[in-house]
PDB file of C-alpha atoms in Angstrom:
ATOM      1  CA  LYS A 558    -144.084  46.456  64.722  1.00 51.00           C
ATOM      2  CA  GLU A 559    -140.521  47.795  64.793  1.00 64.00           C
ATOM      3  CA  LYS A 560    -137.877  46.213  62.353  1.00 71.00           C
ATOM      4  CA  LYS A 561    -134.226  46.426  63.139  1.00 70.00           C
ATOM      5  CA  LYS A 562    -131.182  45.309  60.751  1.00 74.00           C
ATOM      6  CA  PHE A 563    -129.051  42.792  62.617  1.00 68.00           C
ATOM      7  CA  PHE A 564    -126.312  42.439  59.837  1.00 72.00           C
ATOM      8  CA  GLU A 565    -125.951  42.715  56.010  1.00 77.00           C
ATOM      9  CA  LEU A 566    -124.039  40.730  53.625  1.00 74.00           C
ATOM     10  CA  LYS A 567    -122.443  42.163  50.466  1.00 77.00           C
ATOM     11  CA  ILE A 568    -120.780  40.430  47.461  1.00 75.00           C
ATOM     12  CA  ILE A 569    -117.244  41.624  47.256  1.00 77.00           C
ATOM     13  CA  ASP A 570    -115.678  39.443  44.486  1.00 76.00           C
ATOM     14  CA  THR A 571    -118.375  38.017  42.082  1.00 76.00           C
ATOM     15  CA  GLY A 572    -115.709  35.686  40.603  1.00 77.00           C
ATOM     16  CA  GLN A 573    -115.236  33.608  43.736  1.00 77.00           C
ATOM     17  CA  ALA A 574    -117.545  30.973  44.955  1.00 73.00           C
ATOM     18  CA  GLY A 575    -119.270  31.866  48.158  1.00 70.00           C
ATOM     19  CA  LYS A 576    -120.880  30.014  51.081  1.00 73.00           C
ATOM     20  CA  TYR A 577    -122.402  31.448  54.256  1.00 71.00           C
ATOM     21  CA  ASN A 578    -123.767  29.763  57.414  1.00 73.00           C
ATOM     22  CA  SER A 579    -125.198  31.361  60.545  1.00 70.00           C
ATOM     23  CA  THR A 580    -126.819  30.423  63.741  1.00 70.00           C
ATOM     24  CA  PHE A 581    -128.859  33.055  65.698  1.00 63.00           C
ATOM     25  CA  ASN A 582    -130.242  32.295  69.206  1.00 67.00           C
ATOM     26  CA  THR A 583    -132.628  34.377  71.172  1.00 69.00           C
ATOM     27  CA  LYS A 584    -134.216  34.125  74.643  1.00 74.00           C
ATOM     28  CA  ILE A 585    -137.353  35.996  75.332  1.00 84.00           C
ATOM     29  CA  GLY A 586    -137.047  38.902  77.822  1.00 88.00           C
ATOM     30  CA  ASN A 587    -134.871  41.600  78.762  1.00 88.00           C
ATOM     31  CA  MET A 588    -131.446  41.252  80.260  1.00 89.00           C
ATOM     32  CA  ASN A 589    -131.631  44.587  82.045  1.00 91.00           C
ATOM     33  CA  ALA A 590    -134.751  43.390  84.087  1.00 94.00           C
ATOM     34  CA  VAL A 591    -134.415  44.029  87.891  1.00 95.00           C
ATOM     35  CA  HIS A 592    -136.944  41.708  89.625  1.00 97.00           C
ATOM     36  CA  ASP A 593    -139.056  43.371  92.338  1.00 97.00           C
ATOM     37  CA  SER A 594    -138.500  41.060  95.070  1.00 95.00           C
ATOM     38  CA  ASN A 595    -141.082  42.800  97.378  1.00 97.00           C
ATOM     39  CA  TYR A 596    -143.828  41.693  94.865  1.00 98.00           C
ATOM     40  CA  VAL A 597    -146.037  38.976  96.317  1.00 98.00           C
ATOM     41  CA  TYR A 598    -147.611  36.648  93.693  1.00 98.00           C
ATOM     42  CA  ARG A 599    -151.077  35.161  93.763  1.00 98.00           C
ATOM     43  CA  LEU A 600    -151.383  31.503  93.373  1.00 98.00           C
ATOM     44  CA  PRO A 601    -151.898  30.648  89.746  1.00 98.00           C
ATOM     45  CA  PHE A 602    -155.504  29.364  89.926  1.00 98.00           C
ATOM     46  CA  LYS A 603    -158.826  30.567  90.951  1.00 98.00           C
ATOM     47  CA  THR A 604    -159.494  32.036  94.430  1.00 98.00           C
ATOM     48  CA  GLY A 605    -160.541  29.349  96.872  1.00 98.00           C
ATOM     49  CA  ALA A 606    -159.084  26.396  94.955  1.00 98.00           C
ATOM     50  CA  GLY A 607    -156.289  24.430  96.489  1.00 98.00           C
ATOM     51  CA  TYR A 608    -153.669  22.395  94.759  1.00 98.00           C
ATOM     52  CA  LYS A 609    -150.771  20.300  95.902  1.00 98.00           C
ATOM     53  CA  VAL A 610    -147.156  21.225  95.395  1.00 97.00           C
ATOM     54  CA  VAL A 611    -145.485  18.235  93.755  1.00 96.00           C
ATOM     55  CA  GLN A 612    -142.232  19.766  92.968  1.00 94.00           C
ATOM     56  CA  GLY A 613    -140.906  22.911  94.771  1.00 91.00           C
ATOM     57  CA  PHE A 614    -137.762  25.095  94.629  1.00 93.00           C
ATOM     58  CA  PHE A 615    -134.719  23.028  93.801  1.00 87.00           C
ATOM     59  CA  GLY A 616    -137.054  19.974  92.951  1.00 81.00           C
ATOM     60  CA  THR A 617    -134.877  17.029  92.194  1.00 74.00           C
ATOM     61  CA  TYR A 618    -137.116  15.564  89.449  1.00 73.00           C
ATOM     62  CA  SER A 619    -136.598  18.304  86.834  1.00 72.00           C
ATOM     63  CA  HIS A 620    -136.076  21.573  88.521  1.00 69.00           C
ATOM     64  CA  ASP A 621    -132.240  21.606  87.829  1.00 73.00           C
ATOM     65  CA  GLU A 622    -130.013  24.731  87.661  1.00 76.00           C
ATOM     66  CA  LYS A 623    -132.076  26.046  84.743  1.00 78.00           C
ATOM     67  CA  SER A 624    -135.229  26.237  86.730  1.00 88.00           C
ATOM     68  CA  PRO A 625    -134.327  26.034  90.544  1.00 94.00           C
ATOM     69  CA  TYR A 626    -137.326  28.477  91.485  1.00 96.00           C
ATOM     70  CA  ALA A 627    -140.107  26.725  89.561  1.00 96.00           C
ATOM     71  CA  VAL A 628    -143.092  25.474  91.307  1.00 97.00           C
ATOM     72  CA  ASP A 629    -145.371  22.514  90.035  1.00 97.00           C
ATOM     73  CA  PHE A 630    -148.772  22.238  91.116  1.00 98.00           C
ATOM     74  CA  LYS A 631    -150.741  18.991  90.696  1.00 98.00           C
ATOM     75  CA  MET A 632    -154.041  19.729  88.733  1.00 97.00           C
ATOM     76  CA  PRO A 633    -156.491  17.613  86.866  1.00 97.00           C
ATOM     77  CA  LEU A 634    -156.366  18.046  83.079  1.00 97.00           C
ATOM     78  CA  GLY A 635    -158.497  21.352  82.357  1.00 97.00           C
ATOM     79  CA  THR A 636    -158.206  23.166  85.433  1.00 98.00           C
ATOM     80  CA  PRO A 637    -158.439  26.867  84.863  1.00 98.00           C
ATOM     81  CA  VAL A 638    -154.972  28.625  85.148  1.00 98.00           C
ATOM     82  CA  HIS A 639    -155.032  32.268  86.410  1.00 98.00           C
ATOM     83  CA  ALA A 640    -152.377  34.947  86.051  1.00 98.00           C
ATOM     84  CA  ALA A 641    -150.100  35.207  89.049  1.00 98.00           C
ATOM     85  CA  ARG A 642    -149.155  38.868  88.440  1.00 98.00           C
ATOM     86  CA  GLU A 643    -150.511  41.500  85.871  1.00 98.00           C
ATOM     87  CA  GLY A 644    -148.520  42.189  82.726  1.00 98.00           C
ATOM     88  CA  ALA A 645    -148.612  41.497  78.923  1.00 98.00           C
ATOM     89  CA  VAL A 646    -148.476  38.456  76.893  1.00 98.00           C
ATOM     90  CA  VAL A 647    -145.232  38.170  75.058  1.00 97.00           C
ATOM     91  CA  GLY A 648    -145.359  34.645  73.920  1.00 97.00           C
ATOM     92  CA  PHE A 649    -147.560  31.399  73.787  1.00 97.00           C
ATOM     93  CA  PHE A 650    -147.630  27.973  72.154  1.00 96.00           C
ATOM     94  CA  ALA A 651    -150.931  26.050  72.221  1.00 96.00           C
ATOM     95  CA  LYS A 652    -150.708  23.038  69.552  1.00 95.00           C
ATOM     96  CA  ALA A 653    -148.727  20.492  71.322  1.00 93.00           C
ATOM     97  CA  GLY A 654    -150.816  17.260  71.748  1.00 90.00           C
ATOM     98  CA  LYS A 655    -148.142  15.109  73.386  1.00 91.00           C
ATOM     99  CA  GLY A 656    -146.377  14.670  76.610  1.00 94.00           C
ATOM    100  CA  GLY A 657    -144.842  12.283  79.032  1.00 93.00           C
ATOM    101  CA  PRO A 658    -141.931  11.656  81.368  1.00 92.00           C
ATOM    102  CA  ILE A 659    -139.519  11.723  78.626  1.00 91.00           C
ATOM    103  CA  GLU A 660    -136.907  14.614  78.612  1.00 89.00           C
ATOM    104  CA  SER A 661    -136.969  14.700  74.715  1.00 93.00           C
ATOM    105  CA  LEU A 662    -140.594  15.867  74.773  1.00 94.00           C
ATOM    106  CA  ALA A 663    -139.599  19.235  76.603  1.00 90.00           C
ATOM    107  CA  PRO A 664    -139.927  21.212  73.381  1.00 91.00           C
ATOM    108  CA  PHE A 665    -143.694  20.169  73.019  1.00 95.00           C
ATOM    109  CA  SER A 666    -144.874  21.850  76.150  1.00 96.00           C
ATOM    110  CA  ASN A 667    -147.764  24.321  75.613  1.00 97.00           C
ATOM    111  CA  TYR A 668    -146.998  27.582  77.441  1.00 98.00           C
ATOM    112  CA  VAL A 669    -147.944  31.263  78.218  1.00 98.00           C
ATOM    113  CA  PHE A 670    -145.266  33.934  78.793  1.00 98.00           C
ATOM    114  CA  ILE A 671    -146.389  37.123  80.450  1.00 98.00           C
ATOM    115  CA  ARG A 672    -144.023  40.165  80.849  1.00 98.00           C
ATOM    116  CA  HIS A 673    -144.357  41.950  84.163  1.00 98.00           C
ATOM    117  CA  ALA A 674    -143.730  45.759  85.083  1.00 98.00           C
ATOM    118  CA  ASP A 675    -140.154  44.946  86.195  1.00 97.00           C
ATOM    119  CA  ARG A 676    -139.605  43.194  82.773  1.00 97.00           C
ATOM    120  CA  THR A 677    -139.313  39.775  84.194  1.00 97.00           C
ATOM    121  CA  ILE A 678    -141.336  36.913  82.523  1.00 98.00           C
ATOM    122  CA  GLY A 679    -144.008  34.675  84.178  1.00 98.00           C
ATOM    123  CA  ALA A 680    -143.938  31.283  82.638  1.00 98.00           C
ATOM    124  CA  TYR A 681    -146.972  28.898  82.738  1.00 98.00           C
ATOM    125  CA  HIS A 682    -146.194  25.579  81.198  1.00 97.00           C
ATOM    126  CA  HIS A 683    -147.672  21.990  80.347  1.00 97.00           C
ATOM    127  CA  LEU A 684    -150.906  23.647  79.417  1.00 98.00           C
ATOM    128  CA  HIS A 685    -153.691  21.788  77.653  1.00 98.00           C
ATOM    129  CA  LYS A 686    -153.816  21.627  73.868  1.00 97.00           C
ATOM    130  CA  ASN A 687    -155.675  24.727  72.355  1.00 97.00           C
ATOM    131  CA  SER A 688    -156.770  25.829  75.834  1.00 98.00           C
ATOM    132  CA  ILE A 689    -155.146  29.169  75.779  1.00 98.00           C
ATOM    133  CA  ILE A 690    -157.455  32.072  75.684  1.00 98.00           C
ATOM    134  CA  VAL A 691    -155.000  35.094  75.497  1.00 98.00           C
ATOM    135  CA  ARG A 692    -153.002  36.483  72.588  1.00 97.00           C
ATOM    136  CA  ILE A 693    -149.701  38.327  71.975  1.00 97.00           C
ATOM    137  CA  GLY A 694    -149.635  41.958  73.289  1.00 97.00           C
ATOM    138  CA  GLN A 695    -152.933  41.507  75.295  1.00 98.00           C
ATOM    139  CA  LYS A 696    -152.898  43.204  78.852  1.00 98.00           C
ATOM    140  CA  ILE A 697    -153.560  40.735  81.502  1.00 98.00           C
ATOM    141  CA  GLU A 698    -154.842  41.506  84.967  1.00 98.00           C
ATOM    142  CA  ARG A 699    -153.761  39.650  87.985  1.00 98.00           C
ATOM    143  CA  GLY A 700    -156.046  36.901  88.773  1.00 98.00           C
ATOM    144  CA  GLN A 701    -157.371  36.640  85.191  1.00 98.00           C
ATOM    145  CA  MET A 702    -157.859  33.149  83.541  1.00 98.00           C
ATOM    146  CA  ILE A 703    -155.423  32.585  80.875  1.00 98.00           C
ATOM    147  CA  ALA A 704    -155.672  28.845  79.993  1.00 98.00           C
ATOM    148  CA  ARG A 705    -156.240  25.310  81.212  1.00 98.00           C
ATOM    149  CA  SER A 706    -153.667  23.065  82.737  1.00 98.00           C
ATOM    150  CA  GLY A 707    -152.657  19.915  80.987  1.00 97.00           C
ATOM    151  CA  SER A 708    -149.712  17.354  80.590  1.00 97.00           C
ATOM    152  CA  SER A 709    -147.943  18.415  77.466  1.00 97.00           C
ATOM    153  CA  GLY A 710    -144.200  18.277  77.068  1.00 95.00           C
ATOM    154  CA  PHE A 711    -141.874  16.720  79.483  1.00 93.00           C
ATOM    155  CA  SER A 712    -144.479  15.956  82.075  1.00 94.00           C
ATOM    156  CA  PHE A 713    -144.629  13.157  84.630  1.00 91.00           C
ATOM    157  CA  ALA A 714    -148.524  13.818  85.229  1.00 94.00           C
ATOM    158  CA  PRO A 715    -151.112  16.394  84.754  1.00 97.00           C
ATOM    159  CA  HIS A 716    -149.731  19.624  86.574  1.00 97.00           C
ATOM    160  CA  LEU A 717    -148.887  23.332  86.032  1.00 98.00           C
ATOM    161  CA  HIS A 718    -145.223  24.499  86.051  1.00 97.00           C
ATOM    162  CA  PHE A 719    -145.118  28.135  87.060  1.00 98.00           C
ATOM    163  CA  GLU A 720    -141.786  30.117  87.166  1.00 97.00           C
ATOM    164  CA  VAL A 721    -140.692  33.695  87.018  1.00 98.00           C
ATOM    165  CA  PHE A 722    -137.364  34.408  85.089  1.00 97.00           C
ATOM    166  CA  LYS A 723    -135.210  37.157  83.655  1.00 95.00           C
ATOM    167  CA  THR A 724    -133.025  36.749  80.553  1.00 92.00           C
ATOM    168  CA  LYS A 725    -129.342  36.406  80.755  1.00 88.00           C
ATOM    169  CA  SER A 726    -128.212  35.916  77.217  1.00 81.00           C
ATOM    170  CA  GLY A 727    -129.617  34.599  73.866  1.00 72.00           C
ATOM    171  CA  THR A 728    -129.673  31.006  75.188  1.00 79.00           C
ATOM    172  CA  GLU A 729    -129.937  31.432  78.969  1.00 87.00           C
ATOM    173  CA  LYS A 730    -132.420  32.637  81.576  1.00 91.00           C
ATOM    174  CA  GLU A 731    -132.055  33.139  85.245  1.00 94.00           C
ATOM    175  CA  SER A 732    -134.811  31.587  87.504  1.00 95.00           C
ATOM    176  CA  LEU A 733    -135.968  33.989  90.258  1.00 97.00           C
ATOM    177  CA  ALA A 734    -137.026  33.395  93.887  1.00 96.00           C
ATOM    178  CA  ILE A 735    -140.619  34.641  94.442  1.00 97.00           C
ATOM    179  CA  LYS A 736    -143.169  34.577  97.371  1.00 97.00           C
ATOM    180  CA  PHE A 737    -146.772  33.726  97.131  1.00 98.00           C
ATOM    181  CA  GLN A 738    -149.932  34.924  98.852  1.00 98.00           C
ATOM    182  CA  THR A 739    -152.050  32.105 100.106  1.00 98.00           C
ATOM    183  CA  LYS A 740    -155.398  32.108 101.922  1.00 96.00           C
ATOM    184  CA  GLU A 741    -153.542  31.928 105.269  1.00 94.00           C
ATOM    185  CA  ASN A 742    -150.287  33.933 104.847  1.00 97.00           C
ATOM    186  CA  ILE A 743    -147.477  34.781 102.548  1.00 97.00           C
ATOM    187  CA  ILE A 744    -144.903  31.996 101.733  1.00 96.00           C
ATOM    188  CA  THR A 745    -141.543  32.420 100.594  1.00 96.00           C
ATOM    189  CA  GLU A 746    -140.940  28.602  99.769  1.00 94.00           C
ATOM    190  CA  PRO A 747    -143.606  26.428  98.661  1.00 95.00           C
ATOM    191  CA  ILE A 748    -143.235  23.126 100.423  1.00 94.00           C
ATOM    192  CA  GLU A 749    -143.603  19.552  98.500  1.00 94.00           C
ATOM    193  CA  GLY A 750    -146.479  17.769  99.420  1.00 95.00           C
ATOM    194  CA  LYS A 751    -148.447  20.668 100.779  1.00 97.00           C
ATOM    195  CA  THR A 752    -151.697  22.049  99.566  1.00 98.00           C
ATOM    196  CA  TYR A 753    -152.152  25.694  99.091  1.00 98.00           C
ATOM    197  CA  VAL A 754    -155.495  27.658  98.761  1.00 98.00           C
ATOM    198  CA  ALA A 755    -155.499  30.822  96.651  1.00 98.00           C
ATOM    199  CA  LYS A 756    -156.687  33.976  98.253  1.00 96.00           C
TER     200      LYS A 756
END
C-alpha cells in the first residue's frame, strides 16, 4: 500500500498555547474518470432472472440530484446480486442490520463499490447484512455474484439500488447515464413498473 503525506504540523513557538482542528473529506473514485458511454451493462442479477424496476432514472422518491441515474430493482431478501461490469472491488460495508423508509438511516446501507476500466464506480446498495462475498482489491468478472440483496439503510422495501458514478470532489459525485443489455434488447432508460430479464 502506498503512503502519501498530506500535511505536516510544526511547533514554532513552544511558549504559546496551541490548538488545531481539521476536517478532511474524501469521496471514493477518480475525478479524471471519463465514462465509456458505449459500454452496455448487464442487469445486476443472474441470467434468466427478471425483476421489476421500482424507481428509475430521476425517480421522485429518493433519486434526487445526487443520484439521478440510479435504478432500483425490487428483489426478495437474499436474492443473488451479480456484477453489471467487470472491475476491481474498491469498497464495501457489510455489517448494517437496520433499514427503513427514514432518510437518517442512509449511512447504514450495506454496499459494494467496483471500479471499472474507465475509472468510474459501480455502486450496489441496500445489501443483506454479512452477505458480501468479495473483498477489497479482488478482480471481478462481468456477471460474477458479489452479494445478496437486502433492505439496509434508507430503504422503503427489499430492493437493489444500482448506480454508476464518477467522483467530482471530496464530497460530491456525478451520477452517470448508462444502458443495459436485457434478454430482449438494449435499453437506454429503464421504465418504472416494467420487469427486465437478464441475458
